[in-house]
Amino acid sequence: MDVEAILGPQLTLRQLELFVAATDHSSFTAAAKHAFVTPNAVSLAVSDLERALGVTLLVRQRARGVTSTPAGVQLAEGARALLRQASDLQLTVGDHGEELSGPVAVGCYSTLAPTVVPELWERLADRHPEIELTITEGTTEHLVGQLHEGRLDCVVAYEVALPLGLAVRRLYNARPSVVLPESHRLAGQAAVDLTELEGEPLVLFDLPPSGQNTLHLLRSRGLRPRVAHRTTNFELVHSLVGRGMGFAVQYQHSGVDVSQEGRRLAFRPIAPEPESEPVMVAWPERLPLTSRAAAVVHLAQDCLPVAEQAC
């Protein structure tokens, strides 16, 4: 369903805005509160859209709110993109001077956030202070879902986990390292050969794709990983390693060499050096970036390569 093609005199951006609010809140009443209108106004807007398009967009269920039909899901996705473009046009041609302003929503894979977000946010505040940056953290799968739903402008994630159909730009390469307790027999080495860790317990950071990448790396070096603990909590990995519960492999080094409990950790390069993992910024190929989002992407390409030195 091409939203821009079907948007004619009988359809308005306000109708699309109220429809999107209804899908986001799964309720006409909640959407009305969000949009500062009456529930009847939301219901009428949705009904007018359904009448104009000749399809059912939302299924009304008494006392259970509304749920989207397949056509409704498709329209909501396109409508969010169209509403963003309309907002961008207003901010671009309105009386706002030459300074870019307005919201930009960026999704960031959880473990990349401590390195990516502070650098990007600080540089953006200096370069484009009127852009309102919001960051959503999560798994790549979750973030890409939000990207296609129109809730995010772009996503920062490892290339290996990104699906087809996205425009991508490389930001930097992340290099894996071994994390050991400071007291470990190999902690004093300049680099660690993974084969020297054969048989030792592994604390696996298991937030996709990190867990799969770690296991693949170890197996490619002839190891049979003995997973002692799996967790999606990055700090818990450090705490367990700090207590000597095992070693870990991570692709992102925040620069802090102690666990939250204050136990010192040793981050050591892997020898022989494995292939690095590209970190990318991505957005849907079929949806153009707003001028604000494009500025954030360009800034990320300029400033985030410094993160490569910290990996």
Short mmCIF file of C-alpha atoms in Angstrom, two decimals:
data_model
loop_
_atom_site.label_atom_id
_atom_site.label_comp_id
_atom_site.label_asym_id
_atom_site.label_seq_id
_atom_site.Cartn_x
_atom_site.Cartn_y
_atom_site.Cartn_z
CA MET A 1 0.00 0.00 0.00
CA ASP A 2 1.66 3.23 -1.19
CA VAL A 3 0.50 5.79 1.37
CA GLU A 4 1.72 8.78 -0.62
CA ALA A 5 -0.11 7.52 -3.73
CA ILE A 6 -3.44 7.03 -2.00
CA LEU A 7 -3.31 10.26 0.02
CA GLY A 8 -5.72 12.58 -1.80
CA PRO A 9 -8.14 15.39 -0.95
CA GLN A 10 -10.37 12.95 0.94
CA LEU A 11 -7.51 11.87 3.24
CA THR A 12 -5.62 14.14 5.61
CA LEU A 13 -2.44 13.97 7.63
CA ARG A 14 -4.53 14.51 10.75
CA GLN A 15 -6.53 11.35 9.99
CA LEU A 16 -3.31 9.41 9.58
CA GLU A 17 -1.96 10.90 12.81
CA LEU A 18 -5.04 9.80 14.77
CA PHE A 19 -5.00 6.38 13.13
CA VAL A 20 -1.34 5.87 14.09
CA ALA A 21 -2.14 6.98 17.65
CA ALA A 22 -4.92 4.38 17.79
CA THR A 23 -2.58 1.61 16.63
CA ASP A 24 0.15 2.70 19.05
CA HIS A 25 -2.18 2.77 22.05
CA SER A 26 -4.54 -0.07 20.99
CA SER A 27 -7.43 2.05 22.16
CA PHE A 28 -9.48 4.97 20.84
CA THR A 29 -9.72 6.39 24.37
CA ALA A 30 -5.96 6.27 25.02
CA ALA A 31 -5.24 7.65 21.56
CA ALA A 32 -7.67 10.51 22.19
CA LYS A 33 -5.88 11.45 25.40
CA HIS A 34 -2.56 11.39 23.58
CA ALA A 35 -3.86 13.57 20.73
CA PHE A 36 -6.02 15.86 22.94
CA VAL A 37 -9.25 15.03 21.12
CA THR A 38 -12.35 13.01 21.91
CA PRO A 39 -12.49 9.22 21.39
CA ASN A 40 -15.27 9.83 18.86
CA ALA A 41 -12.89 12.01 16.80
CA VAL A 42 -10.36 9.17 16.65
CA SER A 43 -13.06 6.66 15.72
CA LEU A 44 -14.37 8.91 12.95
CA ALA A 45 -10.88 9.48 11.54
CA VAL A 46 -10.27 5.73 11.34
CA SER A 47 -13.71 5.08 9.82
CA ASP A 48 -13.12 7.79 7.19
CA LEU A 49 -9.81 6.15 6.26
CA GLU A 50 -11.41 2.71 6.02
CA ARG A 51 -14.23 4.09 3.86
CA ALA A 52 -11.81 5.88 1.51
CA LEU A 53 -9.50 2.87 1.18
CA GLY A 54 -12.18 0.19 1.13
CA VAL A 55 -10.45 -1.96 3.74
CA THR A 56 -10.78 -2.69 7.44
CA LEU A 57 -7.80 -1.22 9.29
CA LEU A 58 -8.68 -1.90 12.93
CA VAL A 59 -10.77 -4.58 14.59
CA ARG A 60 -12.89 -3.07 17.37
CA GLN A 61 -13.38 -5.26 20.42
CA ARG A 62 -15.56 -4.01 23.23
CA ALA A 63 -13.61 -3.61 26.47
CA ARG A 64 -10.47 -4.90 24.72
CA GLY A 65 -9.53 -1.93 22.58
CA VAL A 66 -8.49 -2.29 18.94
CA THR A 67 -6.09 -4.51 17.02
CA SER A 68 -4.60 -3.89 13.58
CA THR A 69 -5.49 -5.94 10.54
CA PRO A 70 -2.69 -6.74 8.03
CA ALA A 71 -3.82 -3.72 6.00
CA GLY A 72 -3.73 -1.61 9.16
CA VAL A 73 -0.19 -2.70 9.97
CA GLN A 74 0.92 -1.80 6.45
CA LEU A 75 -0.80 1.58 6.50
CA ALA A 76 0.61 2.44 9.93
CA GLU A 77 4.14 1.73 8.73
CA GLY A 78 3.79 4.00 5.71
CA ALA A 79 1.84 6.62 7.63
CA ARG A 80 4.59 7.02 10.23
CA ALA A 81 7.12 7.61 7.46
CA LEU A 82 4.83 10.10 5.73
CA LEU A 83 4.18 11.97 8.98
CA ARG A 84 7.92 12.20 9.61
CA GLN A 85 8.47 13.59 6.13
CA ALA A 86 5.69 16.13 6.62
CA SER A 87 7.23 17.23 9.91
CA ASP A 88 10.63 17.48 8.25
CA LEU A 89 9.20 19.60 5.43
CA GLN A 90 7.59 21.98 7.88
CA LEU A 91 10.80 22.38 9.85
CA THR A 92 12.84 22.81 6.67
CA VAL A 93 10.76 25.45 4.89
CA GLY A 94 9.26 27.14 7.93
CA ASP A 95 10.67 30.19 9.62
CA HIS A 96 13.38 28.34 11.54
CA GLY A 97 16.49 29.81 9.93
CA GLU A 98 19.11 27.43 8.57
CA GLU A 99 19.53 25.42 11.77
CA LEU A 100 18.20 21.88 11.68
CA SER A 101 15.71 21.20 14.44
CA GLY A 102 13.24 18.59 15.58
CA PRO A 103 13.26 14.96 16.76
CA VAL A 104 15.48 12.12 15.59
CA ALA A 105 14.98 8.62 17.03
CA VAL A 106 18.01 6.31 16.93
CA GLY A 107 18.04 2.65 17.94
CA CYS A 108 21.29 1.23 19.31
CA TYR A 109 22.27 -2.36 20.05
CA SER A 110 22.60 -2.54 23.83
CA THR A 111 26.32 -3.25 24.19
CA LEU A 112 27.26 -0.60 21.64
CA ALA A 113 25.39 2.12 23.49
CA PRO A 114 28.03 2.92 26.17
CA THR A 115 30.57 3.68 23.42
CA VAL A 116 28.33 5.07 20.70
CA VAL A 117 25.73 7.17 22.52
CA PRO A 118 27.86 9.54 24.66
CA GLU A 119 30.15 10.46 21.75
CA LEU A 120 27.28 11.00 19.33
CA TRP A 121 25.16 12.93 21.80
CA GLU A 122 27.99 15.29 22.78
CA ARG A 123 28.99 16.00 19.19
CA LEU A 124 25.36 16.49 18.13
CA ALA A 125 24.72 18.97 20.94
CA ASP A 126 27.67 20.98 19.69
CA ARG A 127 26.98 20.72 15.95
CA HIS A 128 23.15 20.69 15.82
CA PRO A 129 21.84 21.84 19.23
CA GLU A 130 18.23 22.11 18.02
CA ILE A 131 17.98 18.43 17.06
CA GLU A 132 16.19 16.43 19.76
CA LEU A 133 17.91 13.05 19.92
CA THR A 134 16.22 10.08 21.56
CA ILE A 135 17.94 6.70 21.96
CA THR A 136 16.27 3.28 22.18
CA GLU A 137 18.42 0.31 23.26
CA GLY A 138 17.68 -3.35 22.62
CA THR A 139 18.43 -6.36 20.46
CA THR A 140 18.97 -5.83 16.74
CA GLU A 141 15.82 -7.82 15.92
CA HIS A 142 13.70 -5.63 18.19
CA LEU A 143 15.22 -2.40 16.88
CA VAL A 144 14.83 -3.37 13.23
CA GLY A 145 11.19 -4.14 13.94
CA GLN A 146 10.72 -0.65 15.33
CA LEU A 147 12.60 0.75 12.35
CA HIS A 148 10.17 -0.85 9.90
CA GLU A 149 7.24 0.33 12.00
CA GLY A 150 8.43 3.91 11.58
CA ARG A 151 9.26 4.38 15.27
CA LEU A 152 12.99 4.84 14.63
CA ASP A 153 14.85 6.85 12.00
CA CYS A 154 17.95 4.64 11.97
CA VAL A 155 19.66 1.85 13.88
CA VAL A 156 23.27 1.30 15.00
CA ALA A 157 24.13 -2.40 15.15
CA TYR A 158 26.61 -5.07 14.12
CA GLU A 159 26.47 -5.80 10.40
CA VAL A 160 26.15 -9.56 10.94
CA ALA A 161 22.71 -9.18 12.55
CA LEU A 162 21.18 -6.74 10.05
CA PRO A 163 18.66 -8.16 7.56
CA LEU A 164 18.49 -7.40 3.85
CA GLY A 165 16.48 -4.41 2.64
CA LEU A 166 18.35 -1.80 4.64
CA ALA A 167 20.60 0.99 3.49
CA VAL A 168 23.80 0.79 5.54
CA ARG A 169 26.88 2.88 6.24
CA ARG A 170 29.95 1.59 8.07
CA LEU A 171 30.88 3.41 11.27
CA TYR A 172 33.84 1.41 12.59
CA ASN A 173 35.16 -2.11 13.21
CA ALA A 174 34.82 -3.74 16.63
CA ARG A 175 37.60 -6.14 17.61
CA PRO A 176 36.88 -8.95 20.10
CA SER A 177 38.93 -9.28 23.27
CA VAL A 178 39.13 -11.75 26.16
CA VAL A 179 37.94 -10.63 29.59
CA LEU A 180 39.72 -12.24 32.55
CA PRO A 181 39.86 -11.67 36.30
CA GLU A 182 43.03 -9.77 37.18
CA SER A 183 44.29 -12.82 39.09
CA HIS A 184 44.03 -15.13 36.07
CA ARG A 185 47.23 -16.87 35.00
CA LEU A 186 46.99 -15.27 31.52
CA ALA A 187 46.07 -11.75 32.65
CA GLY A 188 49.67 -10.57 32.45
CA GLN A 189 50.10 -11.52 28.79
CA ALA A 190 50.00 -8.89 26.05
CA ALA A 191 47.58 -11.09 24.07
CA VAL A 192 45.80 -14.39 24.72
CA ASP A 193 45.65 -17.42 22.45
CA LEU A 194 42.14 -18.82 22.90
CA THR A 195 43.46 -22.37 22.86
CA GLU A 196 45.06 -21.63 26.25
CA LEU A 197 41.54 -21.34 27.67
CA GLU A 198 40.42 -24.82 26.60
CA GLY A 199 38.32 -26.43 29.33
CA GLU A 200 37.84 -23.25 31.35
CA PRO A 201 34.29 -22.05 32.11
CA LEU A 202 32.80 -19.42 29.82
CA VAL A 203 30.54 -16.60 30.99
CA LEU A 204 28.51 -16.03 27.83
CA PHE A 205 26.94 -12.69 27.04
CA ASP A 206 23.95 -14.11 25.18
CA LEU A 207 22.20 -11.10 23.71
CA PRO A 208 21.89 -11.80 19.96
CA PRO A 209 24.11 -11.72 17.98
CA SER A 210 26.90 -11.56 20.58
CA GLY A 211 26.43 -15.06 22.00
CA GLN A 212 26.43 -16.72 18.59
CA ASN A 213 29.48 -14.70 17.50
CA THR A 214 31.41 -15.71 20.63
CA LEU A 215 30.64 -19.42 20.27
CA HIS A 216 31.51 -19.34 16.57
CA LEU A 217 34.85 -17.67 17.32
CA LEU A 218 35.77 -20.20 20.00
CA ARG A 219 34.76 -23.19 17.87
CA SER A 220 36.70 -21.81 14.90
CA ARG A 221 39.80 -21.99 17.11
CA GLY A 222 39.15 -25.64 17.93
CA LEU A 223 37.65 -25.07 21.40
CA ARG A 224 34.61 -26.81 22.85
CA PRO A 225 33.06 -24.00 24.92
CA ARG A 226 31.99 -24.97 28.44
CA VAL A 227 29.29 -22.42 29.16
CA ALA A 228 29.05 -21.87 32.91
CA HIS A 229 26.52 -19.06 32.78
CA ARG A 230 24.46 -17.28 30.13
CA THR A 231 23.16 -13.75 30.65
CA THR A 232 21.92 -10.78 28.66
CA ASN A 233 23.20 -8.42 31.36
CA PHE A 234 26.51 -6.91 30.30
CA GLU A 235 27.48 -5.83 33.82
CA LEU A 236 26.68 -9.27 35.25
CA VAL A 237 29.22 -10.76 32.83
CA HIS A 238 31.89 -8.49 34.31
CA SER A 239 30.84 -9.26 37.88
CA LEU A 240 31.01 -13.03 37.34
CA VAL A 241 34.36 -12.79 35.58
CA GLY A 242 35.65 -10.53 38.35
CA ARG A 243 34.78 -13.23 40.89
CA GLY A 244 36.71 -15.83 38.91
CA MET A 245 33.63 -17.69 37.66
CA GLY A 246 35.00 -17.89 34.13
CA PHE A 247 36.30 -15.88 31.20
CA ALA A 248 34.32 -13.90 28.64
CA VAL A 249 34.69 -12.61 25.11
CA GLN A 250 33.34 -9.22 24.16
CA TYR A 251 33.40 -7.03 21.08
CA GLN A 252 33.01 -3.71 22.84
CA HIS A 253 35.28 -2.27 25.55
CA SER A 254 33.83 0.61 27.53
CA GLY A 255 37.25 1.60 28.91
CA VAL A 256 36.38 0.67 32.52
CA ASP A 257 38.54 -2.19 33.82
CA VAL A 258 36.57 -2.99 36.98
CA SER A 259 33.28 -4.72 37.62
CA GLN A 260 30.46 -2.95 39.44
CA GLU A 261 31.65 -4.73 42.58
CA GLY A 262 35.03 -3.05 42.21
CA ARG A 263 36.93 -6.19 41.15
CA ARG A 264 39.62 -5.54 38.55
CA LEU A 265 39.39 -7.09 35.11
CA ALA A 266 41.96 -7.71 32.40
CA PHE A 267 40.92 -7.06 28.79
CA ARG A 268 43.40 -8.70 26.43
CA PRO A 269 43.59 -8.86 22.62
CA ILE A 270 43.13 -12.26 21.02
CA ALA A 271 46.03 -13.89 19.22
CA PRO A 272 46.05 -14.60 16.36
CA GLU A 273 43.87 -11.52 15.83
CA PRO A 274 40.39 -12.54 14.61
CA GLU A 275 38.40 -10.68 12.01
CA SER A 276 36.79 -7.50 13.26
CA GLU A 277 33.01 -7.04 13.23
CA PRO A 278 31.73 -3.97 11.34
CA VAL A 279 29.39 -1.66 13.23
CA MET A 280 26.87 -0.06 10.89
CA VAL A 281 24.17 2.56 10.87
CA ALA A 282 21.11 1.41 8.90
CA TRP A 283 17.67 2.55 7.74
CA PRO A 284 15.04 1.19 5.30
CA GLU A 285 16.15 1.48 1.67
CA ARG A 286 12.70 2.53 0.51
CA LEU A 287 12.31 5.35 3.04
CA PRO A 288 14.43 8.49 2.62
CA LEU A 289 16.02 9.90 5.74
CA THR A 290 14.73 13.21 6.98
CA SER A 291 17.27 16.02 6.75
CA ARG A 292 17.68 15.83 10.53
CA ALA A 293 18.28 12.07 10.53
CA ALA A 294 20.70 12.41 7.60
CA ALA A 295 22.67 14.97 9.62
CA VAL A 296 22.87 12.52 12.55
CA VAL A 297 24.07 9.72 10.23
CA HIS A 298 26.76 11.96 8.71
CA LEU A 299 27.89 13.06 12.16
CA ALA A 300 28.06 9.45 13.34
CA GLN A 301 30.26 8.59 10.37
CA ASP A 302 32.56 11.49 11.27
CA CYS A 303 32.84 11.03 15.02
CA LEU A 304 32.35 7.35 15.81
CA PRO A 305 35.47 5.94 14.12
CA VAL A 306 37.26 7.07 17.30
CA ALA A 307 35.40 4.22 19.05
CA GLU A 308 37.48 1.79 17.00
CA GLN A 309 40.50 2.77 19.07
CA ALA A 310 38.68 1.79 22.29
CA CYS A 311 37.61 -1.68 21.22
#
